mmCIF file of C-alpha atoms in Angstrom:
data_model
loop_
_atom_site.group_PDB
_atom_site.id
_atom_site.type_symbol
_atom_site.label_atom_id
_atom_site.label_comp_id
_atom_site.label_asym_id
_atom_site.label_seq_id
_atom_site.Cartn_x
_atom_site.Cartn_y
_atom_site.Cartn_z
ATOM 1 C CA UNK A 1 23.113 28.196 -37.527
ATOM 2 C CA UNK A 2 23.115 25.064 -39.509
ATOM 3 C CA UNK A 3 20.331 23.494 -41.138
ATOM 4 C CA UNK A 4 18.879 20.206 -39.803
ATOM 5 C CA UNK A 5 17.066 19.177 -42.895
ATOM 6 C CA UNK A 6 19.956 18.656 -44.816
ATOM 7 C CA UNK A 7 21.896 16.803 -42.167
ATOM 8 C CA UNK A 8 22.325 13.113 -42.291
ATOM 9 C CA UNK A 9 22.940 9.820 -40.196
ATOM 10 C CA UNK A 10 24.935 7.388 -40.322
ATOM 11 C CA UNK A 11 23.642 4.290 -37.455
ATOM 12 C CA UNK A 12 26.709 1.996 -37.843
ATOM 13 C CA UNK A 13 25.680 -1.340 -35.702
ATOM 14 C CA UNK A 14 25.630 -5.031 -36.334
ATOM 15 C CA UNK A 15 22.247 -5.523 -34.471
ATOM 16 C CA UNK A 16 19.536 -4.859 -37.033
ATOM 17 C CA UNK A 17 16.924 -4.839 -34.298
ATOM 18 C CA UNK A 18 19.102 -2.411 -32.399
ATOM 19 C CA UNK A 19 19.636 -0.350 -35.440
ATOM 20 C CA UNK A 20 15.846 -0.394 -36.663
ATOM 21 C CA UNK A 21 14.860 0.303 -32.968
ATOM 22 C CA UNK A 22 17.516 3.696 -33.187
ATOM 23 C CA UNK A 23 15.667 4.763 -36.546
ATOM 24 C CA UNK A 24 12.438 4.402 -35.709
ATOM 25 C CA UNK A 25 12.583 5.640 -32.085
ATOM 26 C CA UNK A 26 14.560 9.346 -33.481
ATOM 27 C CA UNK A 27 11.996 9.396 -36.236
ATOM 28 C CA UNK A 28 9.385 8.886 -33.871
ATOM 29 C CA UNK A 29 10.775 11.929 -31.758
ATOM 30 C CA UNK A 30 10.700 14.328 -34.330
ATOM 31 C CA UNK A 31 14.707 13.686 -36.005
ATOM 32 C CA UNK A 32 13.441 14.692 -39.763
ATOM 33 C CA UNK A 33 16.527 14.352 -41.438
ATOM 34 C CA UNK A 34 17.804 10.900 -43.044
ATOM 35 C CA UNK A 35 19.318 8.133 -41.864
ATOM 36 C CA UNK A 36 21.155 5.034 -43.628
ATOM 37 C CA UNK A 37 22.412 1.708 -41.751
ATOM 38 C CA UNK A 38 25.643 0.267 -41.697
ATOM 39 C CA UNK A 39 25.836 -3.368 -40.900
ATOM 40 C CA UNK A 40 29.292 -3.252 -39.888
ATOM 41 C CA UNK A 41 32.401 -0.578 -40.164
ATOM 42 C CA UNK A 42 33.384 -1.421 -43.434
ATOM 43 C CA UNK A 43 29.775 -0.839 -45.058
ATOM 44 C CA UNK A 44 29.878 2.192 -43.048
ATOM 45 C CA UNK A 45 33.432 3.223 -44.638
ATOM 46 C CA UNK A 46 31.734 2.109 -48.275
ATOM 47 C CA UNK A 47 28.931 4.371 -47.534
ATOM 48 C CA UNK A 48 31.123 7.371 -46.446
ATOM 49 C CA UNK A 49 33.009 7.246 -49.266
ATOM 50 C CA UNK A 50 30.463 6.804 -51.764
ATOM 51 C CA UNK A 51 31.945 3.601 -53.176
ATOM 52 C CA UNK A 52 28.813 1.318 -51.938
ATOM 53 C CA UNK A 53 26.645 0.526 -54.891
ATOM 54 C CA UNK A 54 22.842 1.096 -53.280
ATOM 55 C CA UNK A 55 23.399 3.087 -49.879
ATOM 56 C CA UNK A 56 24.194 6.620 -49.944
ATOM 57 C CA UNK A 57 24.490 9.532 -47.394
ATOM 58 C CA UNK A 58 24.452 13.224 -47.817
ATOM 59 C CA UNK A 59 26.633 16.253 -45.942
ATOM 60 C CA UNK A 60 26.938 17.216 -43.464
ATOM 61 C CA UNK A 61 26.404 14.011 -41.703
ATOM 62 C CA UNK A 62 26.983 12.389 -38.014
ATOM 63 C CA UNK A 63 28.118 8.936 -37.531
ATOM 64 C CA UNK A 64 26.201 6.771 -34.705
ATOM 65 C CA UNK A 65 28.773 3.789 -34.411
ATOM 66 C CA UNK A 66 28.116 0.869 -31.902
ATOM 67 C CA UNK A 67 31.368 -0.890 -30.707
ATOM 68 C CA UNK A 68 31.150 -4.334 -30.642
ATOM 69 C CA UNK A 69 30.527 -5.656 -34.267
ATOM 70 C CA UNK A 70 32.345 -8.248 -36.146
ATOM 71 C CA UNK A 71 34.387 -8.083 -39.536
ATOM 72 C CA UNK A 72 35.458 -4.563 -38.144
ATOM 73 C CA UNK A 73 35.010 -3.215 -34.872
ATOM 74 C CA UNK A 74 34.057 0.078 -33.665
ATOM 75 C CA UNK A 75 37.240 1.203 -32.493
ATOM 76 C CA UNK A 76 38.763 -0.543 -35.623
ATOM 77 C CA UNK A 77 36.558 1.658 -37.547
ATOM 78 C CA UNK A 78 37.480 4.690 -35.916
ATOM 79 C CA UNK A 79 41.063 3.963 -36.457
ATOM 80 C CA UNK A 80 40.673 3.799 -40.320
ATOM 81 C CA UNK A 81 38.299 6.860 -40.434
ATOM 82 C CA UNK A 82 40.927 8.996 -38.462
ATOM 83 C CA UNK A 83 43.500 7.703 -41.064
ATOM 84 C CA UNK A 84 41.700 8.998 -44.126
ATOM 85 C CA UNK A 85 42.063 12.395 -44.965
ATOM 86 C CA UNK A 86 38.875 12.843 -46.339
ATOM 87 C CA UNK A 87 37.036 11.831 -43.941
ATOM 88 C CA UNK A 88 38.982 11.941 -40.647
ATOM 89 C CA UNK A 89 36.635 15.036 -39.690
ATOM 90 C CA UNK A 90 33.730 13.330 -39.887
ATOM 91 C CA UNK A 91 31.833 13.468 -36.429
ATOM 92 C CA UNK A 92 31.175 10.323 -34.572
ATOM 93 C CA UNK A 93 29.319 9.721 -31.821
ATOM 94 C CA UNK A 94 29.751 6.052 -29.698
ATOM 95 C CA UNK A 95 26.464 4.514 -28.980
ATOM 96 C CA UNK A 96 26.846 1.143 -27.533
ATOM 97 C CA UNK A 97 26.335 -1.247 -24.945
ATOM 98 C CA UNK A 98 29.490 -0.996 -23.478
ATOM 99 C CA UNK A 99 30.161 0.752 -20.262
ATOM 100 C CA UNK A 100 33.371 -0.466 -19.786
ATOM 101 C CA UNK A 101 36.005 2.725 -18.816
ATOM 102 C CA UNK A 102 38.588 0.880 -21.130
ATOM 103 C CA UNK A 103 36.408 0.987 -24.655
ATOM 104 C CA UNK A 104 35.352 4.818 -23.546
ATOM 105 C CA UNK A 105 39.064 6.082 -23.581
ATOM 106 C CA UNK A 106 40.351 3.946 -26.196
ATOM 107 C CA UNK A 107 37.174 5.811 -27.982
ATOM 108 C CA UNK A 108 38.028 9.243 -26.677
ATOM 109 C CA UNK A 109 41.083 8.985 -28.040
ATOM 110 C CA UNK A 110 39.884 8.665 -32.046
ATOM 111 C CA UNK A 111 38.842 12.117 -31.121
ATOM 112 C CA UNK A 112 34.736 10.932 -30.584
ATOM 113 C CA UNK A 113 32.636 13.559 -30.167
ATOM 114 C CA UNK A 114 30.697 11.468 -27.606
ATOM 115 C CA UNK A 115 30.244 8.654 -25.802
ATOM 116 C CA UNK A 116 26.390 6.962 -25.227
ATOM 117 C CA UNK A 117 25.618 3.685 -23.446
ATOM 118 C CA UNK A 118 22.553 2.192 -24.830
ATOM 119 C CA UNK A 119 20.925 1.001 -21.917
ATOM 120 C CA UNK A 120 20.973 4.531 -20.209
ATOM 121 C CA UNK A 121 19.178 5.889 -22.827
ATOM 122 C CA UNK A 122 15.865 4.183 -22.707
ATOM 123 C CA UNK A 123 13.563 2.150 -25.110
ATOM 124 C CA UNK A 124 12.378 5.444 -26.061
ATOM 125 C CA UNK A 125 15.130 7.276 -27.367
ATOM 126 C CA UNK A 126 13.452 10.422 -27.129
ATOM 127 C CA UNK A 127 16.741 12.403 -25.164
ATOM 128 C CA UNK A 128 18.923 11.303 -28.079
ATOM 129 C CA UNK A 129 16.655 12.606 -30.160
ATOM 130 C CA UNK A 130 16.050 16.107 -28.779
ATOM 131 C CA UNK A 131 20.289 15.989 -28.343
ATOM 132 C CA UNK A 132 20.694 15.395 -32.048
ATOM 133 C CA UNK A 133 18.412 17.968 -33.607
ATOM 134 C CA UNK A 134 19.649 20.505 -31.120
ATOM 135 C CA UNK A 135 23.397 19.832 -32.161
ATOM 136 C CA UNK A 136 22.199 19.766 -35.813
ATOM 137 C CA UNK A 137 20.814 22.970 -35.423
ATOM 138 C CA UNK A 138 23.463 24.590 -33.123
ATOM 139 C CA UNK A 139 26.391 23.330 -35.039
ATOM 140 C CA UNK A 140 28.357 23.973 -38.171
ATOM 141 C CA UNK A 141 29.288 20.464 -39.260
ATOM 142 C CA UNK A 142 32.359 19.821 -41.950
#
């Protein structure tokens, strides 16, 4: 089985209150390995590929990646990871406001490995949590 320790996450969201309220709340539930914030998708695509000058994130890693976000969108985002052949097998998981059926398949179909709405999750965060170490740990990642 893998390792969580050396996995690492990616929280890609435009909301810095959102995105320190994700950190803190899977730190506070026991998620021990690290995780760097994107502002938007392409400081996320920076980080991924190692090009951005401060931010870095190790492998294997998963990819938290809100939806709505301006400069690049979510699904934008997806389209250019999917594109790039060294990092189209990079797991994502959607974790965003939106319930809407439409942004869910046009999601699904970048090949997501999941789809979370943030208001179903609680102010806690303590399920995502528990989900994420137990994939970590029950999962080979590339």
């Amino acid at each position: 089985m893998a390792n969580n320790a050396a996995m690492s996450l990616l929280v890609v969201d435009d909301d810095d209150v959102a995105a320190e309220a994700v950190s803190r709340g899977l730190h506070k539930h026991g998620v021990d390995f690290p995780i760097v914030v994107a502002e938007d998708g392409s400081v996320a695509l920076q980080i991924l590929r190692g090009e951005h000058p401060t931010r870095r994130i190790g492998k294997p890693h998963i990819v938290l990646l809100d939806l709505n976000m301006p400069r690049m969108s979510g699904i934008e985002f997806l389209h250019v990871l999917r594109s790039d052949s060294r990092l189209r097998s990079t797991v994502v998981f959607v974790l965003t406001t939106s319930g809407s059926d439409a942004d869910r398949a046009r999601a699904y179909e970048q090949c997501i490995a999941g789809y979370l709405v943030k208001s179903g999750l609680g102010p806690q965060l303590s399920g995502l949590a528990h989900f994420l170490t137990a994939y970590s740990t029950a999962t080979l990642l590339p």
